[in-house]
Amino acid sequence: METMVRWCAAKRIRIEPYGLDIVPELAALARSRLPQWSERIFVGNALTWMAPIRFDFVPTNLEYVPPHRGRDLVETADAGHRCRGRAPHRRRHGNADPSGPGLDDIVRGWGFSIAGAVDRPHRIRVNEVHHVLWIDAPARTMA
Ligand SMILES: C[S@@+](CC[C@H](N)C(=O)[O-])C[C@H]1O[C@@H](n2cnc3c(N)ncnc32)[C@H](O)[C@@H]1O
């Protein structure tokens, strides 16, 4: 939450961050460090958590769920009742089998259209890159 606010501010974008963690102790630690945001730090599993509001932007990481639940996580982050707008999904790719499908192909194979992607070299592990892709949620009509 802190870094996202800082990174966005550097680009003159103001955001209101919310946080979710599956480990209650980590959420409690975050609340104690960031009392100004304590009401918006939640405990839950990203796969099943029902957000109290809609978000414009949902960063998540496929490493947070078992490989066979990756599609469910993207669907959850992308679903209209949970969020709308752009949903980037991060994954570190370093030791992936280079002959296998890339992350973009895997996510496309799940039926999502990828709006954009970027690679950034890992700062320490020279053979690794961070791969970020994002998906624009479909526009939704108000009920
Ligand atoms: C790499 S840390 C990120 C910590 C911090 N949010 C940040 O971005 O710097 C990943 C966090 O995700 C939490 N996590 C892992 N799987 C999760 C899941 N399925 N649902 C919610 N949180 C999860 C872990 O407990 C851990 O605190």
mmCIF file of C-alpha atoms and ligand atoms in Angstrom:
data_model
loop_
_atom_site.group_PDB
_atom_site.id
_atom_site.type_symbol
_atom_site.label_atom_id
_atom_site.label_comp_id
_atom_site.label_asym_id
_atom_site.label_seq_id
_atom_site.Cartn_x
_atom_site.Cartn_y
_atom_site.Cartn_z
ATOM 1 C CA MET A 1 0.000 0.000 0.000
ATOM 2 C CA GLU A 2 2.787 2.401 0.942
ATOM 3 C CA THR A 3 4.884 1.759 -2.126
ATOM 4 C CA MET A 4 1.906 1.938 -4.473
ATOM 5 C CA VAL A 5 0.981 5.341 -3.086
ATOM 6 C CA ARG A 6 4.585 6.504 -3.428
ATOM 7 C CA TRP A 7 5.020 5.173 -6.972
ATOM 8 C CA CYS A 8 1.758 6.740 -8.100
ATOM 9 C CA ALA A 9 2.567 10.061 -6.410
ATOM 10 C CA ALA A 10 5.844 10.159 -8.355
ATOM 11 C CA LYS A 11 3.671 10.138 -11.465
ATOM 12 C CA ARG A 12 1.297 12.698 -9.964
ATOM 13 C CA ILE A 13 -1.464 10.121 -9.534
ATOM 14 C CA ARG A 14 -3.305 10.106 -6.231
ATOM 15 C CA ILE A 15 -4.727 6.768 -5.102
ATOM 16 C CA GLU A 16 -6.624 5.466 -2.075
ATOM 17 C CA PRO A 17 -5.025 2.100 -1.211
ATOM 18 C CA TYR A 18 -6.734 -0.916 0.336
ATOM 19 C CA GLY A 19 -4.985 -4.056 1.549
ATOM 20 C CA LEU A 20 -5.767 -7.754 1.860
ATOM 21 C CA ASP A 21 -3.707 -10.534 3.416
ATOM 22 C CA ILE A 22 -4.518 -14.119 4.210
ATOM 23 C CA VAL A 23 -2.417 -14.069 7.399
ATOM 24 C CA PRO A 24 -4.229 -12.294 10.268
ATOM 25 C CA GLU A 25 -0.962 -11.494 12.070
ATOM 26 C CA LEU A 26 0.416 -9.717 9.002
ATOM 27 C CA ALA A 27 -2.763 -7.697 8.584
ATOM 28 C CA ALA A 28 -2.579 -6.767 12.294
ATOM 29 C CA LEU A 29 1.053 -5.720 11.894
ATOM 30 C CA ALA A 30 0.151 -3.614 8.864
ATOM 31 C CA ARG A 31 -2.718 -1.987 10.777
ATOM 32 C CA SER A 32 -0.385 -1.114 13.636
ATOM 33 C CA ARG A 33 2.216 0.353 11.277
ATOM 34 C CA LEU A 34 -0.357 2.206 9.203
ATOM 35 C CA PRO A 35 -3.084 3.290 11.644
ATOM 36 C CA GLN A 36 -4.403 5.822 9.165
ATOM 37 C CA TRP A 37 -5.426 2.907 6.925
ATOM 38 C CA SER A 38 -6.349 0.376 9.611
ATOM 39 C CA GLU A 39 -10.018 0.321 8.546
ATOM 40 C CA ARG A 40 -9.070 -0.675 5.034
ATOM 41 C CA ILE A 41 -6.687 -3.541 5.717
ATOM 42 C CA PHE A 42 -8.611 -6.812 5.477
ATOM 43 C CA VAL A 43 -7.968 -10.468 6.218
ATOM 44 C CA GLY A 44 -9.058 -12.983 3.619
ATOM 45 C CA ASN A 45 -8.112 -15.279 0.784
ATOM 46 C CA ALA A 46 -7.856 -13.375 -2.493
ATOM 47 C CA LEU A 47 -9.634 -16.292 -4.170
ATOM 48 C CA THR A 48 -12.780 -16.011 -2.100
ATOM 49 C CA TRP A 49 -12.762 -12.596 -0.409
ATOM 50 C CA MET A 50 -15.781 -10.421 -1.162
ATOM 51 C CA ALA A 51 -14.666 -6.814 -1.431
ATOM 52 C CA PRO A 52 -16.881 -4.261 0.351
ATOM 53 C CA ILE A 53 -16.470 -1.807 -2.523
ATOM 54 C CA ARG A 54 -15.491 -1.884 -6.157
ATOM 55 C CA PHE A 55 -11.878 -1.126 -6.957
ATOM 56 C CA ASP A 56 -10.518 0.579 -10.038
ATOM 57 C CA PHE A 57 -7.246 -1.283 -9.972
ATOM 58 C CA VAL A 58 -6.405 -4.690 -8.481
ATOM 59 C CA PRO A 59 -2.745 -5.769 -8.329
ATOM 60 C CA THR A 60 -2.281 -9.457 -7.594
ATOM 61 C CA ASN A 61 0.218 -12.244 -8.092
ATOM 62 C CA LEU A 62 -0.370 -15.711 -9.474
ATOM 63 C CA GLU A 63 2.086 -17.075 -6.923
ATOM 64 C CA TYR A 64 -0.541 -16.458 -4.229
ATOM 65 C CA VAL A 65 -2.581 -19.454 -5.357
ATOM 66 C CA PRO A 66 -1.809 -23.038 -6.423
ATOM 67 C CA PRO A 67 -1.114 -23.293 -10.171
ATOM 68 C CA HIS A 68 -4.472 -24.912 -10.891
ATOM 69 C CA ARG A 69 -6.316 -21.944 -9.285
ATOM 70 C CA GLY A 70 -4.560 -19.227 -11.305
ATOM 71 C CA ARG A 71 -7.483 -18.747 -13.646
ATOM 72 C CA ASP A 72 -9.884 -18.458 -10.706
ATOM 73 C CA LEU A 73 -7.709 -15.746 -9.166
ATOM 74 C CA VAL A 74 -7.674 -13.699 -12.363
ATOM 75 C CA GLU A 75 -11.425 -14.143 -12.736
ATOM 76 C CA THR A 76 -11.948 -13.052 -9.151
ATOM 77 C CA ALA A 77 -9.839 -9.935 -9.568
ATOM 78 C CA ASP A 78 -11.584 -9.203 -12.854
ATOM 79 C CA ALA A 79 -15.186 -9.939 -11.872
ATOM 80 C CA GLY A 80 -17.714 -7.150 -11.866
ATOM 81 C CA HIS A 81 -18.929 -7.753 -8.349
ATOM 82 C CA ARG A 82 -15.399 -7.520 -7.043
ATOM 83 C CA CYS A 83 -13.661 -4.833 -9.033
ATOM 84 C CA ARG A 84 -13.570 -2.989 -12.286
ATOM 85 C CA GLY A 85 -10.933 -1.220 -14.321
ATOM 86 C CA ARG A 86 -7.448 -2.455 -14.875
ATOM 87 C CA ALA A 87 -6.243 -5.569 -13.140
ATOM 88 C CA PRO A 88 -2.510 -6.231 -13.411
ATOM 89 C CA HIS A 89 -1.206 -9.670 -12.512
ATOM 90 C CA ARG A 90 2.394 -10.130 -11.550
ATOM 91 C CA ARG A 91 4.553 -13.168 -11.807
ATOM 92 C CA ARG A 92 8.240 -13.793 -11.585
ATOM 93 C CA HIS A 93 9.400 -15.863 -14.495
ATOM 94 C CA GLY A 94 13.032 -16.663 -13.815
ATOM 95 C CA ASN A 95 13.288 -20.412 -13.850
ATOM 96 C CA ALA A 96 10.321 -21.098 -16.076
ATOM 97 C CA ASP A 97 10.888 -23.653 -18.794
ATOM 98 C CA PRO A 98 11.739 -21.450 -21.800
ATOM 99 C CA SER A 99 10.267 -24.022 -24.164
ATOM 100 C CA GLY A 100 6.895 -23.905 -22.406
ATOM 101 C CA PRO A 101 4.152 -21.340 -22.927
ATOM 102 C CA GLY A 102 4.813 -17.869 -21.530
ATOM 103 C CA LEU A 103 2.596 -16.282 -18.929
ATOM 104 C CA ASP A 104 0.794 -14.173 -21.533
ATOM 105 C CA ASP A 105 -0.096 -17.308 -23.515
ATOM 106 C CA ILE A 106 -1.312 -19.057 -20.387
ATOM 107 C CA VAL A 107 -3.549 -16.142 -19.395
ATOM 108 C CA ARG A 108 -4.852 -15.783 -22.963
ATOM 109 C CA GLY A 109 -5.588 -19.506 -22.937
ATOM 110 C CA TRP A 110 -7.813 -18.860 -19.916
ATOM 111 C CA GLY A 111 -9.910 -16.557 -22.113
ATOM 112 C CA PHE A 112 -8.642 -13.123 -21.032
ATOM 113 C CA SER A 113 -7.446 -10.425 -23.365
ATOM 114 C CA ILE A 114 -4.213 -8.879 -22.270
ATOM 115 C CA ALA A 115 -4.209 -5.087 -22.511
ATOM 116 C CA GLY A 116 -0.479 -4.715 -21.952
ATOM 117 C CA ALA A 117 2.643 -6.272 -20.485
ATOM 118 C CA VAL A 118 6.123 -5.259 -19.434
ATOM 119 C CA ASP A 119 9.314 -6.990 -18.294
ATOM 120 C CA ARG A 120 11.788 -5.647 -15.776
ATOM 121 C CA PRO A 121 15.125 -7.336 -15.007
ATOM 122 C CA HIS A 122 15.410 -8.708 -11.506
ATOM 123 C CA ARG A 123 17.676 -6.468 -9.423
ATOM 124 C CA ILE A 124 19.681 -9.345 -7.939
ATOM 125 C CA ARG A 125 19.035 -12.570 -9.851
ATOM 126 C CA VAL A 126 20.535 -11.910 -13.268
ATOM 127 C CA ASN A 127 18.662 -14.704 -15.015
ATOM 128 C CA GLU A 128 15.257 -13.555 -13.858
ATOM 129 C CA VAL A 129 12.784 -10.956 -14.981
ATOM 130 C CA HIS A 130 9.613 -9.654 -13.417
ATOM 131 C CA HIS A 131 6.790 -9.949 -15.893
ATOM 132 C CA VAL A 132 3.705 -7.800 -15.369
ATOM 133 C CA LEU A 133 0.606 -8.022 -17.488
ATOM 134 C CA TRP A 134 -2.667 -6.222 -17.151
ATOM 135 C CA ILE A 135 -6.222 -6.877 -18.157
ATOM 136 C CA ASP A 136 -8.906 -4.248 -18.626
ATOM 137 C CA ALA A 137 -12.140 -5.353 -17.048
ATOM 138 C CA PRO A 138 -15.094 -5.061 -19.419
ATOM 139 C CA ALA A 139 -17.208 -1.941 -19.017
ATOM 140 C CA ARG A 140 -20.251 -2.654 -16.904
ATOM 141 C CA THR A 141 -23.657 -1.083 -16.865
ATOM 142 C CA MET A 142 -25.101 0.137 -13.603
ATOM 143 C CA ALA A 143 -28.022 -1.921 -12.308
HETATM 144 C C1 LIG B 1 5.161 -10.830 -1.308
HETATM 145 S S1 LIG B 1 4.106 -10.509 0.064
HETATM 146 C C2 LIG B 1 3.517 -8.932 -0.339
HETATM 147 C C3 LIG B 1 3.491 -8.098 0.861
HETATM 148 C C4 LIG B 1 2.949 -6.704 0.614
HETATM 149 N N1 LIG B 1 1.508 -6.778 0.301
HETATM 150 C C5 LIG B 1 3.664 -6.012 -0.496
HETATM 151 O O1 LIG B 1 3.134 -5.893 -1.603
HETATM 152 O O2 LIG B 1 4.803 -5.602 -0.271
HETATM 153 C C6 LIG B 1 2.730 -11.498 -0.343
HETATM 154 C C7 LIG B 1 1.665 -11.482 0.719
HETATM 155 O O3 LIG B 1 0.520 -12.119 0.168
HETATM 156 C C8 LIG B 1 -0.103 -12.872 1.176
HETATM 157 N N2 LIG B 1 -0.883 -13.900 0.486
HETATM 158 C C9 LIG B 1 -0.427 -15.029 -0.091
HETATM 159 N N3 LIG B 1 -1.431 -15.725 -0.640
HETATM 160 C C10 LIG B 1 -2.564 -15.015 -0.412
HETATM 161 C C11 LIG B 1 -3.942 -15.212 -0.729
HETATM 162 N N4 LIG B 1 -4.356 -16.295 -1.414
HETATM 163 N N5 LIG B 1 -4.830 -14.273 -0.347
HETATM 164 C C12 LIG B 1 -4.437 -13.169 0.337
HETATM 165 N N6 LIG B 1 -3.139 -12.924 0.678
HETATM 166 C C13 LIG B 1 -2.219 -13.839 0.311
HETATM 167 C C14 LIG B 1 1.028 -13.397 2.028
HETATM 168 O O4 LIG B 1 0.593 -13.710 3.338
HETATM 169 C C15 LIG B 1 2.036 -12.238 1.972
HETATM 170 O O5 LIG B 1 1.909 -11.389 3.085
#
